[in-house]
Coordinates of C-alpha atoms in Angstrom, one line a residue:
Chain P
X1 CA -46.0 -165.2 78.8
X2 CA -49.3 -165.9 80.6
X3 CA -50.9 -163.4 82.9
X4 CA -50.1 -166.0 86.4
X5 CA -46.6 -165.9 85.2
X6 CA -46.1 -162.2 84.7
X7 CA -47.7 -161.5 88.3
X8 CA -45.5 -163.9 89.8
X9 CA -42.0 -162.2 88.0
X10 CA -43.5 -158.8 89.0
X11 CA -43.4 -159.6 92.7
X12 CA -40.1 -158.4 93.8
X13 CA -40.7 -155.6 91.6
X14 CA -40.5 -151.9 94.0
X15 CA -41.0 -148.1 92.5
X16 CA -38.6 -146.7 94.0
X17 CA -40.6 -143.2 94.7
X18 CA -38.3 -140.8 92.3
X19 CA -39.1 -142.1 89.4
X20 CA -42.7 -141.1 89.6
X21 CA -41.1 -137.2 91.0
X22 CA -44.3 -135.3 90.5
X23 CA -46.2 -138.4 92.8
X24 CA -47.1 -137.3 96.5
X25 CA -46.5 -140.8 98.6
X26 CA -49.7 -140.9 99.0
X27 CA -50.4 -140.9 95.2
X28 CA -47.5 -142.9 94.4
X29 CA -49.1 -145.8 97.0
X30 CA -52.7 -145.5 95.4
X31 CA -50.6 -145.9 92.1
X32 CA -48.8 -148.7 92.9
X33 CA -51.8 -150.3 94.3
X34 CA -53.9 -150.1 90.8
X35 CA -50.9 -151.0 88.7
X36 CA -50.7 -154.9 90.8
X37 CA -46.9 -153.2 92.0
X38 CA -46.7 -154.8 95.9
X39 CA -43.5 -152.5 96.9
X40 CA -42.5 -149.0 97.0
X41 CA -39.2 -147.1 98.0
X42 CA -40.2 -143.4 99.3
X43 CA -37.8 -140.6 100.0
X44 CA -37.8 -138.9 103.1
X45 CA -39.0 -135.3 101.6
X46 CA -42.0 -137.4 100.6
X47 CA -42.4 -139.1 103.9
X48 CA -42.5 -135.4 105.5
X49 CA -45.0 -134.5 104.0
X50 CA -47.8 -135.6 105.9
X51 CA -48.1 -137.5 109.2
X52 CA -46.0 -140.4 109.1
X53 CA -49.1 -142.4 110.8
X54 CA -51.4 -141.2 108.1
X55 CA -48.8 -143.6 105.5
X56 CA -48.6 -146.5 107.4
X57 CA -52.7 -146.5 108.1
X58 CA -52.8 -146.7 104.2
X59 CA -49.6 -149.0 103.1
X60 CA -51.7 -151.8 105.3
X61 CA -55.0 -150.8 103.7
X62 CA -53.2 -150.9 100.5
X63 CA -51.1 -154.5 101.2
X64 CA -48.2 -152.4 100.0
X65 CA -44.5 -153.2 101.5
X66 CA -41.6 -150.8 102.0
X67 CA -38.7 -152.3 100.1
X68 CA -36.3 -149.3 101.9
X69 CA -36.1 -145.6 103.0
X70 CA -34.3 -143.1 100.7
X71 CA -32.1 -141.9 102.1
X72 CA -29.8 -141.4 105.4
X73 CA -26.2 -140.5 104.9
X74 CA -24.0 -136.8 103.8
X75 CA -22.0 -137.7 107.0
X76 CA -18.7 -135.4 106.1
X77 CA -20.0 -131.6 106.8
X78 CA -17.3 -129.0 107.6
X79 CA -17.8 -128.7 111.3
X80 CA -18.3 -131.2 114.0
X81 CA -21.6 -129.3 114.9
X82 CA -23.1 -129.9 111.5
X83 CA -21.7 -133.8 111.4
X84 CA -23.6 -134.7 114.1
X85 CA -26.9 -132.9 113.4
X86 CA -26.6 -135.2 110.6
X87 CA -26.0 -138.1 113.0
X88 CA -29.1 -136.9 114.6
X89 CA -31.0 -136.8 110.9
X90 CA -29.8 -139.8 110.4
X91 CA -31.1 -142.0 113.7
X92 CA -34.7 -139.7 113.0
X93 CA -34.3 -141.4 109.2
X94 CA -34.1 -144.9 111.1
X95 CA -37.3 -143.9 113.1
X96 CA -38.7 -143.2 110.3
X97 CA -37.2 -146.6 108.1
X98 CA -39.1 -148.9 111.8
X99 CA -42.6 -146.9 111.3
X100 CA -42.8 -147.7 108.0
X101 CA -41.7 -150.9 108.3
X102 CA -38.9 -151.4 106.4
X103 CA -35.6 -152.8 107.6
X104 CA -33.4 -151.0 105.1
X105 CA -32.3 -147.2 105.2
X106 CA -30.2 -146.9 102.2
X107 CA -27.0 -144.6 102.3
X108 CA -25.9 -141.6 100.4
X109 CA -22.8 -141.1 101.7
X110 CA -22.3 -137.4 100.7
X111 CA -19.0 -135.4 99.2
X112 CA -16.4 -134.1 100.7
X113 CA -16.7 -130.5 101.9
X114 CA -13.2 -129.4 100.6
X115 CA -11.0 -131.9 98.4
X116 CA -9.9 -133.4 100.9
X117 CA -11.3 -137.2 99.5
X118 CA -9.2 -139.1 102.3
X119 CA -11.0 -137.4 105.2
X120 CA -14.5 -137.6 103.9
X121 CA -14.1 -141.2 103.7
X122 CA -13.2 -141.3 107.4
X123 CA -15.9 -139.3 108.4
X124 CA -17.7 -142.1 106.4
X125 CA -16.6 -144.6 107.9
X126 CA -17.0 -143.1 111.6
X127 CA -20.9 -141.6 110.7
X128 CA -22.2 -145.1 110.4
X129 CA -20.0 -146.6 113.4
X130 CA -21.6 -144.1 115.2
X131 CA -25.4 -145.1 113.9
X132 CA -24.5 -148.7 114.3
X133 CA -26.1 -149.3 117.4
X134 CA -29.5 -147.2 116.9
X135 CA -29.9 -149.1 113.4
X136 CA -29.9 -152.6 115.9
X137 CA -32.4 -151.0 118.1
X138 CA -34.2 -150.1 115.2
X139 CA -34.1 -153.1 113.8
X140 CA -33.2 -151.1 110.2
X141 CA -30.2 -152.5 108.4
X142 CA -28.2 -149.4 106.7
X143 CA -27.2 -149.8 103.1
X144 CA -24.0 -148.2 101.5
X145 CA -24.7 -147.3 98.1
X146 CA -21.7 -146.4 96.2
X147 CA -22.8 -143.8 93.6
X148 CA -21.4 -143.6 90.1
X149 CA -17.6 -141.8 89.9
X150 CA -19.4 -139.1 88.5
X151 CA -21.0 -138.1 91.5
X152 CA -17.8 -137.9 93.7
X153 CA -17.8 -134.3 93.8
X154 CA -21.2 -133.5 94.6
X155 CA -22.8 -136.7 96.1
X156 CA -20.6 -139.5 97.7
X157 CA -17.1 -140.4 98.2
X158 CA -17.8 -143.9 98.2
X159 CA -17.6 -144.5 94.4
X160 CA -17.1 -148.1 93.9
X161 CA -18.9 -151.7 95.0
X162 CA -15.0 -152.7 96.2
X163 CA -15.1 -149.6 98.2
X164 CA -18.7 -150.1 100.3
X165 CA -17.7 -154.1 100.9
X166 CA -14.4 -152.6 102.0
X167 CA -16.6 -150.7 104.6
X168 CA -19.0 -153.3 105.6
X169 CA -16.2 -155.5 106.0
X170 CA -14.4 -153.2 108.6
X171 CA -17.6 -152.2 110.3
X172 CA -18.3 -156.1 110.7
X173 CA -22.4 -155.8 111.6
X174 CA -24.9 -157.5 111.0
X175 CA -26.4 -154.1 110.7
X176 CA -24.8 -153.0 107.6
X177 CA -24.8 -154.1 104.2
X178 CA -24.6 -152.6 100.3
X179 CA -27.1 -151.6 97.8
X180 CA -26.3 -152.0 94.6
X181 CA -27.2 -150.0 92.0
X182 CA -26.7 -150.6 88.1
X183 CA -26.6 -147.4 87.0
X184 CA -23.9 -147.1 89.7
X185 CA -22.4 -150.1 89.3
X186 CA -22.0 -151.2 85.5
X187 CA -19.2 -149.5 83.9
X188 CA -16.4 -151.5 86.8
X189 CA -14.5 -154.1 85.6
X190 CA -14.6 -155.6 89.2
X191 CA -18.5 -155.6 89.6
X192 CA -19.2 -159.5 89.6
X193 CA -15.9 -160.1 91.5
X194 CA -17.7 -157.5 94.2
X195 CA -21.2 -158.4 94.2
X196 CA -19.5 -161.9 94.7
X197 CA -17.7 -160.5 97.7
X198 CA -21.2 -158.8 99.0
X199 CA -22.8 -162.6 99.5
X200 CA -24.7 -161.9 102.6
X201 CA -24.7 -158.3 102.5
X202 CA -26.7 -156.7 99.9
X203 CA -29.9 -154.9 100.8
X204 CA -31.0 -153.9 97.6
X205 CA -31.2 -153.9 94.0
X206 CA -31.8 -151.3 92.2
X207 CA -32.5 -150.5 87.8
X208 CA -32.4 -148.4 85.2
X209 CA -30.0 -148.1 82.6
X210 CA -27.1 -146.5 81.0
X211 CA -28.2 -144.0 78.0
X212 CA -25.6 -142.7 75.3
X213 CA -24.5 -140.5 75.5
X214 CA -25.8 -139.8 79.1
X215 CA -28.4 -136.4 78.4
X216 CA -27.9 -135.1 82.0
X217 CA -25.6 -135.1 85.0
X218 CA -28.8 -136.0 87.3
X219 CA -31.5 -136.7 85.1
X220 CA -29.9 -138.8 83.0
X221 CA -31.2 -142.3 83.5
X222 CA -33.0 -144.3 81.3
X223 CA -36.0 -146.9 81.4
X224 CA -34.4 -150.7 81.3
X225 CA -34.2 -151.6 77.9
X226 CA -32.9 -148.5 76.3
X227 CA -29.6 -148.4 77.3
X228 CA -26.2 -150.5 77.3
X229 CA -26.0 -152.2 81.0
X230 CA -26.0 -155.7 81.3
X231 CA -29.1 -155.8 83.1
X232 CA -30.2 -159.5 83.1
X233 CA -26.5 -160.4 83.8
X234 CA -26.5 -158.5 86.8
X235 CA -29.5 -159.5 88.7
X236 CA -28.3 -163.0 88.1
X237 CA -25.4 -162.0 89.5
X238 CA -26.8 -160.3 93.0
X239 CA -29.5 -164.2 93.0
X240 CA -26.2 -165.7 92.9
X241 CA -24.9 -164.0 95.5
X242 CA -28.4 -164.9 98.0
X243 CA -30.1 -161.4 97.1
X244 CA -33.9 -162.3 96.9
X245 CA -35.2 -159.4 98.0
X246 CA -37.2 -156.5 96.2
X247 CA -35.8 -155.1 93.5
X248 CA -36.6 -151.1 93.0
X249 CA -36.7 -149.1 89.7
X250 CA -35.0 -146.0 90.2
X251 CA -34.9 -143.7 87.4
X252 CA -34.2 -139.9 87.4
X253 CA -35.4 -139.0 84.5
X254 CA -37.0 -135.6 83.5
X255 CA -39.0 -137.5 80.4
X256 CA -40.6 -139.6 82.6
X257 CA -41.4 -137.4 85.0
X258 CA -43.6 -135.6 82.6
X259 CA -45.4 -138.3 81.4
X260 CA -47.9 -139.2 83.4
X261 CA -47.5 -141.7 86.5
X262 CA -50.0 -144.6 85.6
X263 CA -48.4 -144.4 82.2
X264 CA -45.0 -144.8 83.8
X265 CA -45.8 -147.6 85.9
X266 CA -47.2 -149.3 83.1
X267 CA -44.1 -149.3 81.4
X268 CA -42.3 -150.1 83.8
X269 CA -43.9 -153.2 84.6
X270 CA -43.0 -154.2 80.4
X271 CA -39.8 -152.9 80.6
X272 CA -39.3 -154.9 83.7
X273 CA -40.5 -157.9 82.1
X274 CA -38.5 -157.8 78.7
X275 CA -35.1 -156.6 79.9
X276 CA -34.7 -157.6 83.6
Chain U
X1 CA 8.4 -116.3 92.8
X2 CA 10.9 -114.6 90.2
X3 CA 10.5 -114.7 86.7
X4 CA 13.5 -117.4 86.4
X5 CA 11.9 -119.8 88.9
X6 CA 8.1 -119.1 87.0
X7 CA 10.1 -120.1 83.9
X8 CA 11.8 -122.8 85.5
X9 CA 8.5 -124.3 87.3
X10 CA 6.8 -123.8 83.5
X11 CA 9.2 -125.7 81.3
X12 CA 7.3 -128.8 81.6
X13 CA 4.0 -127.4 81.0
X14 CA 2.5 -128.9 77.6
X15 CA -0.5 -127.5 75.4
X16 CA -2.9 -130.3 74.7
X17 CA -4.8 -128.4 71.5
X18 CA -8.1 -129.6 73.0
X19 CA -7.6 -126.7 75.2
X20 CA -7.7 -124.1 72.1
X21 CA -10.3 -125.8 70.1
X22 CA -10.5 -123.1 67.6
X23 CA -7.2 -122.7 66.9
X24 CA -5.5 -124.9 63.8
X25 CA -2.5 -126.9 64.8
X26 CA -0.1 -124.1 63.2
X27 CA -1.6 -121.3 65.4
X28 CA -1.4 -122.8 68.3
X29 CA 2.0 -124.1 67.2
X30 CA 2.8 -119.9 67.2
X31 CA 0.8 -119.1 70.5
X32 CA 2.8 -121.5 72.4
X33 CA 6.0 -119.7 71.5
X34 CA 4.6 -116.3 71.5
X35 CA 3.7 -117.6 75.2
X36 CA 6.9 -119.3 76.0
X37 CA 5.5 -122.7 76.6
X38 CA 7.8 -125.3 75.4
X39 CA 5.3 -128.2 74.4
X40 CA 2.3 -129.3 72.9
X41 CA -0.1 -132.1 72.5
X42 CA -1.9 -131.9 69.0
X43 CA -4.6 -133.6 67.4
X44 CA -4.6 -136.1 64.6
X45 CA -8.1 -134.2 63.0
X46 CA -5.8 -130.9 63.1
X47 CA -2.6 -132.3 61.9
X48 CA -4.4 -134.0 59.0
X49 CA -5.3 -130.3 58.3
X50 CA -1.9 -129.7 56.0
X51 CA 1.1 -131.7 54.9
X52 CA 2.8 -133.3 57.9
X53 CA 6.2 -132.1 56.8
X54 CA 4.9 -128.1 57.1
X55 CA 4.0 -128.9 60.4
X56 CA 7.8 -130.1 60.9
X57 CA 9.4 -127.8 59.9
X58 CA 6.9 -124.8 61.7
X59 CA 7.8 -127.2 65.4
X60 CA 11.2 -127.1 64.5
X61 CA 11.4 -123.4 63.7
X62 CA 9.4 -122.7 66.5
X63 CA 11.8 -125.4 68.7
X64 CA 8.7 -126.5 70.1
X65 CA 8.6 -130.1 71.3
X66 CA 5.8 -132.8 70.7
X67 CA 4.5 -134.4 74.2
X68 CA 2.5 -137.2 72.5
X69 CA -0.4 -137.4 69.6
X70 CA -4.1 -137.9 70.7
X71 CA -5.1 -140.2 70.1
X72 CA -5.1 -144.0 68.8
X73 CA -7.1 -146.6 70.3
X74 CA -11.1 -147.2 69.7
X75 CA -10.5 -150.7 69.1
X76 CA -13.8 -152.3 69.6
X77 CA -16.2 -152.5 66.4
X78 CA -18.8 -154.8 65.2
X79 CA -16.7 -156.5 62.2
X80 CA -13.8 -158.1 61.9
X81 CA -13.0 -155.7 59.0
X82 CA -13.7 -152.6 61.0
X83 CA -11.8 -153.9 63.8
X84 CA -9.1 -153.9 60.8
X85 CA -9.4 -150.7 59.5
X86 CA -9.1 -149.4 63.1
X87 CA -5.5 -151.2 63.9
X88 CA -4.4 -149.8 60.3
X89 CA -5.4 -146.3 61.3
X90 CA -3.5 -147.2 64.4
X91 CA -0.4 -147.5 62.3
X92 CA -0.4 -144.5 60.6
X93 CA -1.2 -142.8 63.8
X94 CA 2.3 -144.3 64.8
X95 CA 4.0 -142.9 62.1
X96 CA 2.4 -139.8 62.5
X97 CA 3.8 -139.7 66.0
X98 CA 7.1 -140.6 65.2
X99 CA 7.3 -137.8 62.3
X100 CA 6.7 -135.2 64.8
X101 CA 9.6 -136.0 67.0
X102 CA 6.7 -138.2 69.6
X103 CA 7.4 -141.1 71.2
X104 CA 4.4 -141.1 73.0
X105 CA 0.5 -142.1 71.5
X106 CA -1.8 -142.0 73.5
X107 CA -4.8 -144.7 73.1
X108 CA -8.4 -143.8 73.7
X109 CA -9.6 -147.6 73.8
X110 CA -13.2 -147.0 72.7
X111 CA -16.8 -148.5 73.6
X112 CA -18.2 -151.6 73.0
X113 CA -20.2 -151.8 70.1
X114 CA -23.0 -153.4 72.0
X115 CA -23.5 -154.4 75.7
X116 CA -20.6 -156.9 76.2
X117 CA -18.1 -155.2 78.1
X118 CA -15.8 -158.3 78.7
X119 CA -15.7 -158.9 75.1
X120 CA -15.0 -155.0 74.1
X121 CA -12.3 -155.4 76.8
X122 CA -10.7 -158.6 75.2
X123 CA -10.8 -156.8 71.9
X124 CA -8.9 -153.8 73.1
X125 CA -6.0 -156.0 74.7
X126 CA -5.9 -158.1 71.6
X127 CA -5.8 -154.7 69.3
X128 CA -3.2 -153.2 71.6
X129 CA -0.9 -156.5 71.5
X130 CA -1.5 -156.7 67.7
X131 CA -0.2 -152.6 67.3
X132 CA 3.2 -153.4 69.7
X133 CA 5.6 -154.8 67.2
X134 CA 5.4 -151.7 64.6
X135 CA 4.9 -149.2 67.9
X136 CA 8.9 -150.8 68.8
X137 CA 9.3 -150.6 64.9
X138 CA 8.5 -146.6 64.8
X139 CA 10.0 -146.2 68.6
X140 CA 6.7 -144.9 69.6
X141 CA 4.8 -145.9 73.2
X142 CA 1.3 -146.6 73.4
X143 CA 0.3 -145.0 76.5
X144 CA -3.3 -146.5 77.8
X145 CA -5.7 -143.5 79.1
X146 CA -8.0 -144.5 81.1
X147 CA -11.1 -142.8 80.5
X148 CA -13.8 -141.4 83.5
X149 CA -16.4 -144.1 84.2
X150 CA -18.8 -141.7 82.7
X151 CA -17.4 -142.2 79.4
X152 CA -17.8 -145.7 79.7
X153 CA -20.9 -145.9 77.2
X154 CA -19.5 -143.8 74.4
X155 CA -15.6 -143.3 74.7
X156 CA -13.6 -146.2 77.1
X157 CA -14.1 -149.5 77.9
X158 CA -11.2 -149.0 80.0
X159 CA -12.5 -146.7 82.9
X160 CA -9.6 -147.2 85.8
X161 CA -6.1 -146.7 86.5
X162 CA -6.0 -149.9 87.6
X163 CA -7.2 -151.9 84.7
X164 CA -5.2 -150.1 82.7
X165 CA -2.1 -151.3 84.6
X166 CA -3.2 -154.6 84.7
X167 CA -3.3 -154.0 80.7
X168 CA -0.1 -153.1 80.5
X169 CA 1.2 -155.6 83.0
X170 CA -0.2 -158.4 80.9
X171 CA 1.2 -157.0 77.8
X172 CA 4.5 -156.8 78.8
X173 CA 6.4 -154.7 76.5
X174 CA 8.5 -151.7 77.0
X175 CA 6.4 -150.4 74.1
X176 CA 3.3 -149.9 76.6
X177 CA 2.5 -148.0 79.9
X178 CA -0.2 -145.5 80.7
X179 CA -1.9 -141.8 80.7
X180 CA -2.5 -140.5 84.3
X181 CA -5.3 -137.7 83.3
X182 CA -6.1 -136.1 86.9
X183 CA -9.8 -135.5 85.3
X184 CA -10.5 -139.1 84.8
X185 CA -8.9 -140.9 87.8
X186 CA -9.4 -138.4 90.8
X187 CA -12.7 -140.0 92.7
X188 CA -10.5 -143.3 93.1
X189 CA -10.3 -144.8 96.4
X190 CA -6.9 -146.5 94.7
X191 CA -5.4 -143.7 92.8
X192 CA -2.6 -143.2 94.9
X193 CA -1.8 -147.5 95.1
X194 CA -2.4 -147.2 91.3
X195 CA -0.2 -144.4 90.4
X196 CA 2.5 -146.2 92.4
X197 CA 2.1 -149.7 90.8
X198 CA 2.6 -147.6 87.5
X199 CA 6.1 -147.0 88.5
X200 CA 8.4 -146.8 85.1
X201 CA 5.0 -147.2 83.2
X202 CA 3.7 -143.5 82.9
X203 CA 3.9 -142.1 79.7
X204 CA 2.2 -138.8 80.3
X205 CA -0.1 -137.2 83.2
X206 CA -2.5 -134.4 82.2
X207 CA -4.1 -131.6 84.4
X208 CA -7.6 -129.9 84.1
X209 CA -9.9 -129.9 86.9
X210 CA -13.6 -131.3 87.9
X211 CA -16.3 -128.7 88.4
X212 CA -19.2 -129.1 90.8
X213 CA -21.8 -129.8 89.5
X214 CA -20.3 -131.2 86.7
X215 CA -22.0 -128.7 83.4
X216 CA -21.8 -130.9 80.4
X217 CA -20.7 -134.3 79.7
X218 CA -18.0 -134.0 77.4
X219 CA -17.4 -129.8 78.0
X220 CA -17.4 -130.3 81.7
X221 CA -13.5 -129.5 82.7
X222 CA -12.8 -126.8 84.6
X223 CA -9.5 -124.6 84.8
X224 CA -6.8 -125.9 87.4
X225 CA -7.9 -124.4 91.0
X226 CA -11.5 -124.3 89.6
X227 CA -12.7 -127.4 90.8
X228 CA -12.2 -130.2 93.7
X229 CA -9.1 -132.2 92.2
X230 CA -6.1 -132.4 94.4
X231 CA -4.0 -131.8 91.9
X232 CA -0.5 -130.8 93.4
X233 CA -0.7 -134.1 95.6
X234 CA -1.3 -136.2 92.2
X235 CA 1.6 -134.5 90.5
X236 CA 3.5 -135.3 93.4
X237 CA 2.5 -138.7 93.1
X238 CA 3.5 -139.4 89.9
X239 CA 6.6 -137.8 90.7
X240 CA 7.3 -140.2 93.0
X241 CA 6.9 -143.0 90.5
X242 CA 9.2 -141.9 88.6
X243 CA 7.4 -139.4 86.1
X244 CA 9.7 -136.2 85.0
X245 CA 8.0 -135.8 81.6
X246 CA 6.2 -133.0 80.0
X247 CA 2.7 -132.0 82.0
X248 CA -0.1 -131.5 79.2
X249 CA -3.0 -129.3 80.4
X250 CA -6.6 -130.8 78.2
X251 CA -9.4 -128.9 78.7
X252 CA -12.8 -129.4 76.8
X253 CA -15.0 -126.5 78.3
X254 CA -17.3 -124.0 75.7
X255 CA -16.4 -120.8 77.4
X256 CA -12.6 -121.4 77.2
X257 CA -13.1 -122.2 74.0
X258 CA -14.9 -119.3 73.2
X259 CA -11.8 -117.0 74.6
X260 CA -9.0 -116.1 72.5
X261 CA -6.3 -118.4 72.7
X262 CA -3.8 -116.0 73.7
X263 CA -5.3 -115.4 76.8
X264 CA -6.1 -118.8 77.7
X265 CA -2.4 -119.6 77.2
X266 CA -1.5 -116.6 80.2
X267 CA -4.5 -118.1 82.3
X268 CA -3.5 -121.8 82.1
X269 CA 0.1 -120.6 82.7
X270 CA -1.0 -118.7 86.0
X271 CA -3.4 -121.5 87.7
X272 CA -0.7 -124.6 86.4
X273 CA 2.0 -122.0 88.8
X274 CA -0.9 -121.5 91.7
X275 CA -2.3 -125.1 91.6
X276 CA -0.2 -127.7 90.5

C-alpha cells in the first residue's frame, strides 16, 4: 500500500503504555512521537511518576492524544474502610483521566476477596454507582472491561462482554460504557451478539492476540498476527456497532518487553497493518 | 463425623486417573480398593496399555465401578478424512466404554484447526449428531465438557456450560447431556441458571479446585479447599438438578503427581469430606 494510505490506517492506532513495560511515559511519548503513532494509553504507576503537569506540557508539544487511563477499579476489598479508599483512588484516577485529557478511565474490576463471586459483583456494581457522578463532573466516561475467565480469581469478576452490558445497562449513564478487549473477548460464543448489544457504549478497543498454547498466565499475549483470534472480524464488528475511536495495542508480553521499544513500535505499526 | 457417615458421604467419590498420572490403569485400579473408594475414571491412553478384557476382569474382582471414559470428542480437523478417522476413533471409544461397564463418555470437543471458531463449532455438533445412533447402539451417553475459556486455543471450542446445553438441546437425544467440571465453569456469571437448565442432562460433575495465581496452564488445579471454587454450593447445585451420580475428583497438578498415589488417595479422600 502507499505511504498516504498507511498513515491514514495508522491513525486510530494507540500504544497502550504496557506493551513498551520497560518505557517511562515520558519515553514511551517521545517514542510514539518518532514512530508517526498519534495516541497513547498510560497506566497510572507511569503517570505517578513525575508531575502530572510536566506530561501534559509535553503530550501538546508532542500533538499526542490520550486514547484512555489504565486503570480505575478493584472495587470489592474485605472491609468497607479499604472499599472506599478505593472509591477515593478511583475519583483521584478520574482527576488524573480530565488532566490528561482523556474521557475514558478504563475499569479493572478486581476479584473477589474470599469466593464469594456473587458479592464481589455487587460490590461491582455499587463502586461505579458510587463514581457515577464524579465521572460527569469529570467529564471521564468509565469503561468496564471484562477480563478473560482466567483472570476471575485474581483480577476481575466481571468475566464476560454479556456481563459488562448487563452492568451498563442497569447503571443506565451516559457515563459508563465497555472496553472491549480481544484477548478478553475472543474465545465467547456470544461476542458479536454482545458487541452488537454494546452499540453506543463501547469506549475502547483494544489487540493482541491469542498464542497456543498460551506461555504465561500474565505475560502471555502475543503481537497480532501470531495467534488464532479473529482479529479483522472483530474490529469490523465493534465499526459496526459505531466504535470509531482509537484503537490501543495492549500486549503483555515479556519477549517484547526485552526487545527494544522503537523496534516494538515498529512492528507494531506492520503488524497493525497486515492483520487488523 | 463417624467412620459409617465418612463412608457413607464417600461412596460417590470417583478417581479420575488424571489425578495419579503415574500410576497404570491396573494400579490405580488396586489403590482405589486398597483405599476404599468405590469408582474410577480411566483414561483411554492407559487402558490401551493391556488387553481390555484384563482390565475387566481386575474391576470386577476389585468390584470397582466405571464412572465414565475420558475422553472422545476433538472433532474439528482440517480434512474431511481426518474428521473421519476422528468419529471412527469415536466409536471404538464407545465400545470401550460400554466393555468396562460405562455408560458415560465424556467428549473433549477439540480446537479449531485454524481461526474459524463458528465453523470448528458447526463441525463439533455435526460430529456429535453423526456418533448418536451407535452411542444408543452401545447404550453409552456422550456427555459434552465444556472446557475453561483458556483452553479455547488448544483443547475446546466449546468453552461454557451454556453452549454446551444449547448443544445438547439442539441435538435432542437421550443419548446426550453434559460434564459439569467445577474447574472449568466456576468464574460464570450463569453457572447456577446453567446448571439448572441442565436438569436431567448431567452426565457427570467433577471437583478440583482453581489456584491463585493460576501456576501452569494445563498443571494448574489445585486440591479441593486449596483454591477459590465454591465448591459445596456447586455440588449442591447439581444436586438440585437432579444429579445423584458418581463425583470424579481430576486433578492435573506436577506436585500431586509427583506424590505417591497412596497418599494422594487419603488426601483427596479428606479435602472431598472437608470441602465438598
Amino acid at each position: 500500500m502507499s505511504a498516504e494510505v498507511a498513515t491514514e490506517r495508522l491513525e486510530r492506532l494507540s500504544l497502550n503504555q504496557a506493551t513498551t513495560q520497560h518505557w517511562t511515559l515520558a519515553e514511551a511519548i517521545d517514542g510514539c512521537a518518532r514512530a508517526g503513532i498519534g495516541w497513547i494509553g498510560p497506566w497510572r504507576h507511569r503517570v505517578a511518576e513525575r508531575p502530572l503537569a510536566e506530561t501534559v506540557r509535553q503530550l501538546r508539544s508532542t500533538g499526542l492524544r490520550v486514547s484512555s487511563l489504565c486503570r480505575g477499579g478493584f472495587f470489592p476489598a474485605p472491609s468497607a474502610a479499604e472499599r472506599q479508599a478505593r472509591l477515593d483512588d478511583n475519583r483521584r484516577a478520574l482527576d488524573e483521566a480530565a488532566e490528561l485529557g482523556t474521557d475514558v478511565l478504563v475499569l479493572v474490576c478486581g476479584p473477589a476477596p474470599d469466593r464469594d463471586l456473587d458479592a464481589a459483583r455487587a460490590v461491582v456494581f455499587d463502586g461505579i454507582a458510587a463514581l457515577l457522578p464524579y465521572a460527569a463532573e469529570r467529564g471521564v466516561h468509565l469503561a468496564i472491561e471484562p477480563l478473560h475467565p482466567m483472570f476471575a480469581g485474581d483480577r476481575s469478576v466481571v468475566v464476560t462482554l454479556g456481563q459488562a452490558n448487563a452492568l451498563a445497562e442497569r447503571l443506565a449513564s451516559p457515563w459508563v460504557g465497555v472496553a472491549v478487549d480481544v484477548y478478553h473477548v475472543w474465545w465467547d460464543p456470544a461476542v458479536y451478539e454482545e458487541i452488537a448489544r454494546a452499540r453506543g457504549r463501547i469506549l475502547g478497543f483494544h489487540l493482541s492476540d491469542w498464542l497456543v498454547p498460551p506461555p504465561d498466565h500474565l505475560l502471555g499475549r502475543g503481537l497480532m498476527g501470531d495467534g488464532v483470534i479473529q482479529l479483522r472480524r472483530l474490529r469490523e464488528a465493534v465499526e459496526a456497532a459505531g466504535y470509531s475511536g482509537p484503537i490501543e495495542v495492549e500486549i503483555f508480553n515479556q519477549r517484547i518487553w526485552d526487545t527494544p521499544g522503537d523496534e516494538v513500535l515498529q512492528t507494531l505499526k506492520q503488524r497493525y497493518l497486515e492483520h487488523c
